[in-house]
Tab-separated table of N, CA, C and O in Angstrom:
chain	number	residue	atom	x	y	z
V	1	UNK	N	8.026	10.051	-0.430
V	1	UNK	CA	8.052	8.647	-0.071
V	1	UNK	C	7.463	7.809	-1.189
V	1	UNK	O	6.754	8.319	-2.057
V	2	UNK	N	7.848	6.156	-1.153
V	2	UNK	CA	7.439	5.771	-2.253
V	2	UNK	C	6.547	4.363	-1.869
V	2	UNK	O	6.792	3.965	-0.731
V	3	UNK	N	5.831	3.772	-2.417
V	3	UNK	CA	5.132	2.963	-2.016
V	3	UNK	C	5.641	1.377	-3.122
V	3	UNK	O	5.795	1.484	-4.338
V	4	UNK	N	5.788	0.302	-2.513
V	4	UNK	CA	5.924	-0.737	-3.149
V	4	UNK	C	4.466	-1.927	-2.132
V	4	UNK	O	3.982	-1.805	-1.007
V	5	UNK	N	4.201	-3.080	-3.376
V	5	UNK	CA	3.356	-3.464	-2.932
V	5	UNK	C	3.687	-4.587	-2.491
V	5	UNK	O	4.628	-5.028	-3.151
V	6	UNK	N	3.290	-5.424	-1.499
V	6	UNK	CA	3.864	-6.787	-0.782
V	6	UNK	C	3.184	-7.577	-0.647
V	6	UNK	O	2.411	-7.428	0.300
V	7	UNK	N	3.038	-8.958	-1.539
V	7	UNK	CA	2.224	-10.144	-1.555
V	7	UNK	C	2.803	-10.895	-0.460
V	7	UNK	O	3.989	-11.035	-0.158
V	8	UNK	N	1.358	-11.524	0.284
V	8	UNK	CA	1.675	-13.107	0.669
V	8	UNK	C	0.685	-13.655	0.212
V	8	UNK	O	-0.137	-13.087	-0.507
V	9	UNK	N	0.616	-15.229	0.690
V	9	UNK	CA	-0.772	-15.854	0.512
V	9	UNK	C	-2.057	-15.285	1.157
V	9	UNK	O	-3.047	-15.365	0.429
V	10	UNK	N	-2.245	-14.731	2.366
V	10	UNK	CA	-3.471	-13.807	2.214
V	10	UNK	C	-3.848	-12.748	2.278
V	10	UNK	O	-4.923	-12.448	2.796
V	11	UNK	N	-2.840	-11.735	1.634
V	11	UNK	CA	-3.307	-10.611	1.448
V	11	UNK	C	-1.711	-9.694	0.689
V	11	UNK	O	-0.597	-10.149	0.431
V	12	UNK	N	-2.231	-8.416	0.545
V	12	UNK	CA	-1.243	-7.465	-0.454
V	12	UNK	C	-1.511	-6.452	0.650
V	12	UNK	O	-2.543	-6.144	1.245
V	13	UNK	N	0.173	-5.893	0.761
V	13	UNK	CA	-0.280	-4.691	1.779
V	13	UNK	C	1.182	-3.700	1.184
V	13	UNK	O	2.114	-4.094	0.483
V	14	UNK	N	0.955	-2.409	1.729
V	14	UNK	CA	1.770	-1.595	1.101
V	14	UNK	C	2.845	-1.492	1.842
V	14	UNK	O	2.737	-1.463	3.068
V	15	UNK	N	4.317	-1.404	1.087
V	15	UNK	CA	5.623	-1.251	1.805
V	15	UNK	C	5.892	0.371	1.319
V	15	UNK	O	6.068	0.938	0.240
V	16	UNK	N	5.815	0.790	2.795
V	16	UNK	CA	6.124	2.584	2.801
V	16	UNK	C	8.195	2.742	2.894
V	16	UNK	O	9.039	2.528	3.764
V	17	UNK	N	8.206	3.172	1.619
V	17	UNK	CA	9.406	3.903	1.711
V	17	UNK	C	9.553	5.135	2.174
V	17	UNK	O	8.741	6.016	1.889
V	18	UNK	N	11.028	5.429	3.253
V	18	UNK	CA	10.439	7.151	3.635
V	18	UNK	C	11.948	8.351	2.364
V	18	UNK	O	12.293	9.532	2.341
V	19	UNK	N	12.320	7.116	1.600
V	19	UNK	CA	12.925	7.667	0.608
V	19	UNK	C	12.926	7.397	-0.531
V	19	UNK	O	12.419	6.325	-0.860
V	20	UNK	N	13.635	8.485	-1.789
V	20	UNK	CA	13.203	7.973	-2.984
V	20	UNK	C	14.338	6.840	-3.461
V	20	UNK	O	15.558	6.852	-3.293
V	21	UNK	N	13.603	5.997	-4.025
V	21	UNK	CA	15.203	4.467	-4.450
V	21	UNK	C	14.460	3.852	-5.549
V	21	UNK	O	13.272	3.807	-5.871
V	22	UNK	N	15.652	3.353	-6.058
V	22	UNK	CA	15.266	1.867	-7.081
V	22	UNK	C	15.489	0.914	-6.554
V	22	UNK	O	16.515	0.883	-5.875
V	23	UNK	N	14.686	-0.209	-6.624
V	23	UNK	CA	14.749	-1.726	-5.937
V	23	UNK	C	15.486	-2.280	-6.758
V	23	UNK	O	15.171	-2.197	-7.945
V	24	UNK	N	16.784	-3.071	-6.345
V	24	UNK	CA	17.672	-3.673	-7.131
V	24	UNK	C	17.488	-5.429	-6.978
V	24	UNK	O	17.928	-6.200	-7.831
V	25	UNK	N	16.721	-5.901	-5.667
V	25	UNK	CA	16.525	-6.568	-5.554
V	25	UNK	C	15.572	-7.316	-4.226
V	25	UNK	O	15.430	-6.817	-3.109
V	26	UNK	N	15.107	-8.364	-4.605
V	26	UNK	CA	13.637	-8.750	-4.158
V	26	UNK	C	14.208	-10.228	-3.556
V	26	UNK	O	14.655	-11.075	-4.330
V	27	UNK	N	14.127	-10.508	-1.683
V	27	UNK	CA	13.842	-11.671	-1.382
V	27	UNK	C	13.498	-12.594	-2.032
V	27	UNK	O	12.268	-12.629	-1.973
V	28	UNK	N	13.923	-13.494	-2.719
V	28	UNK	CA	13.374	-14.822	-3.442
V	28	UNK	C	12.914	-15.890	-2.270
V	28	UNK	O	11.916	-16.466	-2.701
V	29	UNK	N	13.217	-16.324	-1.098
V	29	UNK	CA	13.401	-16.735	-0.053
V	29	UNK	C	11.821	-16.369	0.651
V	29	UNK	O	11.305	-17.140	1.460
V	30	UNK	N	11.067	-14.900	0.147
V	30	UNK	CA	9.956	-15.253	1.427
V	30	UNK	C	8.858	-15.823	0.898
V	30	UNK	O	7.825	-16.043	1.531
V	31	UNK	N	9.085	-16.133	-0.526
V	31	UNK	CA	7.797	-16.675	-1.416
V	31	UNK	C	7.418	-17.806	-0.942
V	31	UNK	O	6.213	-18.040	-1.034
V	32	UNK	N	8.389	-18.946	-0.237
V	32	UNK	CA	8.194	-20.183	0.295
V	32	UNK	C	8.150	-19.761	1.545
V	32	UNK	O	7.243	-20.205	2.248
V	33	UNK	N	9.092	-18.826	2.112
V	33	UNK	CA	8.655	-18.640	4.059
V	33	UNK	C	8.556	-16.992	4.256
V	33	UNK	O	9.472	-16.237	4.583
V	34	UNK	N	7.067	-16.630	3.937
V	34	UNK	CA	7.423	-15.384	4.145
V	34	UNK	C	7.407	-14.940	5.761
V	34	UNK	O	7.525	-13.823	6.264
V	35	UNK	N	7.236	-16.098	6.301
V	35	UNK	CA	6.844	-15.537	8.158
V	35	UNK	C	8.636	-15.245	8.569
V	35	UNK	O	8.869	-14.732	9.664
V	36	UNK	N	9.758	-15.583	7.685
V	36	UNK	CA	10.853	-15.093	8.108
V	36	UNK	C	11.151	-13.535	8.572
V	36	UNK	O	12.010	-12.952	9.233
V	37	UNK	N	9.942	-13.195	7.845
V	37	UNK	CA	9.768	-11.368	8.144
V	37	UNK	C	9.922	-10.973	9.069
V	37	UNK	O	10.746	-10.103	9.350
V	38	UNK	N	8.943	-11.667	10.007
V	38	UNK	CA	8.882	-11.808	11.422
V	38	UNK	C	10.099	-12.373	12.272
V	38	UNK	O	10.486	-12.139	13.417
V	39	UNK	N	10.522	-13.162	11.316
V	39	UNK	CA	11.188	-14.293	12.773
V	39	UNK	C	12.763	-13.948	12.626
V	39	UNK	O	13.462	-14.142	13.621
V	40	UNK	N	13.384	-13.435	11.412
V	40	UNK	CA	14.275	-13.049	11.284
V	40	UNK	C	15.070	-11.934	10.407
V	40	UNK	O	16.042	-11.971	9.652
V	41	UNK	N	14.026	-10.744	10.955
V	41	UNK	CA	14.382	-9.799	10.166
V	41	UNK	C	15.718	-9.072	9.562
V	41	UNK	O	16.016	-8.435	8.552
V	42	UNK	N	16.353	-9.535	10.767
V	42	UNK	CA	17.494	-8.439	10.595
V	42	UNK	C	18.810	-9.631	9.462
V	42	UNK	O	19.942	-9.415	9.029
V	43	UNK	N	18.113	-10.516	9.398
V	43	UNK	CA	18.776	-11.973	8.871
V	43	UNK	C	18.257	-12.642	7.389
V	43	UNK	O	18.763	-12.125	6.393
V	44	UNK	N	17.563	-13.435	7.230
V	44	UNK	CA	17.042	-14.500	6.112
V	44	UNK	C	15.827	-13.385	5.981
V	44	UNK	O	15.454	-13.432	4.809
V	45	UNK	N	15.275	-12.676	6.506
V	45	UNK	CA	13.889	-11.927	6.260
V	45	UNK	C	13.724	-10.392	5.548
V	45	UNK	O	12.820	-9.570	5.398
V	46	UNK	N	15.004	-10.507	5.243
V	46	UNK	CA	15.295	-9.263	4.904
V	46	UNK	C	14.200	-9.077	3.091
V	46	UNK	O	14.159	-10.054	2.342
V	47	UNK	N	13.610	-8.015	2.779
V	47	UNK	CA	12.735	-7.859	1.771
V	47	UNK	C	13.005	-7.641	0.730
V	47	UNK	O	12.679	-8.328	-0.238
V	48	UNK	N	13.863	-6.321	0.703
V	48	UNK	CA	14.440	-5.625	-0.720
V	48	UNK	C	15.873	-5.168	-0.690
V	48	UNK	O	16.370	-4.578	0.269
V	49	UNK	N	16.508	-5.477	-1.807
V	49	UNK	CA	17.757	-4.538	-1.961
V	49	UNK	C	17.508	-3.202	-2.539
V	49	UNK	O	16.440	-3.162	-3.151
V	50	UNK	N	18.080	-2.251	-2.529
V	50	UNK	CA	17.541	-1.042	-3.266
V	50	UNK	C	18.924	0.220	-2.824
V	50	UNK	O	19.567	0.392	-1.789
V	51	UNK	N	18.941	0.983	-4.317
V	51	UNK	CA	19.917	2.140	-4.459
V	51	UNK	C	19.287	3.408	-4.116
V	51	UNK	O	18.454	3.756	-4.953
V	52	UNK	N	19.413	4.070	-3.293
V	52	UNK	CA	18.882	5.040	-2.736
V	52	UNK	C	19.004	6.044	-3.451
V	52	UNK	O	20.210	5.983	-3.692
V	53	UNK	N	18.566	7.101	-4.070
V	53	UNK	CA	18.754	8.019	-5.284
V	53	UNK	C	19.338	9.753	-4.504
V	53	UNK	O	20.007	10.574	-5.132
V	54	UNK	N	19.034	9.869	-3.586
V	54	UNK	CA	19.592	10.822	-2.477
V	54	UNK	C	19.817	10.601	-1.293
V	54	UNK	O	18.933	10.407	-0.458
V	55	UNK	N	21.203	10.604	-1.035
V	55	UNK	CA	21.654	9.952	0.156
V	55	UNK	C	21.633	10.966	1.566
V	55	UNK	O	21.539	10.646	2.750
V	56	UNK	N	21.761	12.306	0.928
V	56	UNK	CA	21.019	13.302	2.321
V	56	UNK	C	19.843	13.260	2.812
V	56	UNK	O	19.498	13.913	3.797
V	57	UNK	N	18.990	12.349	2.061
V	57	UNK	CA	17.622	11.722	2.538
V	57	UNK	C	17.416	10.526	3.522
V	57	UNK	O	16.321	10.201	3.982
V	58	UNK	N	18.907	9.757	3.852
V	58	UNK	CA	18.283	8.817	4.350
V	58	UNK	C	19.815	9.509	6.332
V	58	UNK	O	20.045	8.981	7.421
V	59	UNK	N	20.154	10.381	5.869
V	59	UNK	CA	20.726	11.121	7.104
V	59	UNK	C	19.616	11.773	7.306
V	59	UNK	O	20.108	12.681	7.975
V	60	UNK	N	18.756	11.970	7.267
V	60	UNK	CA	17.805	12.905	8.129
V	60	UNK	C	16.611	11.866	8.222
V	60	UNK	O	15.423	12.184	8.160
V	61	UNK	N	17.125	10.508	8.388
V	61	UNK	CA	16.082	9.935	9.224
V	61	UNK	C	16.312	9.405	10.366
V	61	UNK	O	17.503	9.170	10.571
V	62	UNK	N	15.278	9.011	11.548
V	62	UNK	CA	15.663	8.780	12.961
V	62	UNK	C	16.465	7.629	12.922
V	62	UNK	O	16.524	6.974	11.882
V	63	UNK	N	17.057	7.318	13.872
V	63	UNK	CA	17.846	5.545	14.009
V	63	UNK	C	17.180	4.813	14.993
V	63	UNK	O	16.017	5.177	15.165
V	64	UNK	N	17.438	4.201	15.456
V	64	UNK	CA	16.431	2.855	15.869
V	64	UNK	C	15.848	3.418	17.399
V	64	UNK	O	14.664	3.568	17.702
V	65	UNK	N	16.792	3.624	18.075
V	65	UNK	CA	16.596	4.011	19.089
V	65	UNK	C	15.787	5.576	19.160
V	65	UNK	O	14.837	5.586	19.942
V	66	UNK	N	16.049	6.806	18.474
V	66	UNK	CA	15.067	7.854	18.111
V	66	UNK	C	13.619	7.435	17.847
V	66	UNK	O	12.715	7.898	18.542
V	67	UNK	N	13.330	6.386	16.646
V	67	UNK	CA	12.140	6.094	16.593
V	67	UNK	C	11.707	5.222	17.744
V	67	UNK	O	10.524	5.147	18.076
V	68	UNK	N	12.566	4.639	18.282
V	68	UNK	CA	11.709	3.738	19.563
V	68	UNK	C	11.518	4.482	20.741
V	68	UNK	O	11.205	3.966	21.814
V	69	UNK	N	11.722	5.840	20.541
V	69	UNK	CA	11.240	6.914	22.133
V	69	UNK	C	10.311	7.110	21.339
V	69	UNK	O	9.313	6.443	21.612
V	70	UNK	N	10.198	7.948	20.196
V	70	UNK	CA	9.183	8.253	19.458
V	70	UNK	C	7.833	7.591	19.558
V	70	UNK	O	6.833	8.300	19.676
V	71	UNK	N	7.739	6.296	19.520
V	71	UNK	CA	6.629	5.259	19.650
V	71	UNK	C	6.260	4.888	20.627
V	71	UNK	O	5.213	4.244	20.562
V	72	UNK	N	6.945	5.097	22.149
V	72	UNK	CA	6.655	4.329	23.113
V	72	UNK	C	5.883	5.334	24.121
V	72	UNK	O	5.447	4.916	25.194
């Protein structure tokens, strides 16, 4: 897994990748609203673009619904 780091105005916290990738590209959009993270993730809040470097890595991870039994 790989770790990238994530500024806002008060604080830096770590973004856990659970695969290996290159970031091709970076939200320009949350520097002025980063609470879009929150409010519209799946939309305007979206964080990073990125090329995944092994793609049998990202089939052997859970899908939304697997991890949400998992957690609850």
């Amino acid at each position: 897994s790989n770790n990238t780091l994530i500024h806002s105005c008060s604080s830096v916290s770590d973004l856990f990748l659970p695969v290996s990738e290159t970031i091709t590209e970076v939200n320009p959009a949350l520097e002025a609203q980063p609470e879009l993270v929150n409010t519209d993730p799946y939309g305007q809040g979206w964080m990073i673009k990125m090329t995944v470097d092994n793609i049998e890595a990202v089939e052997a991870l859970l899908n939304a619904e697997a991890y949400a039994a998992l957690v609850a």
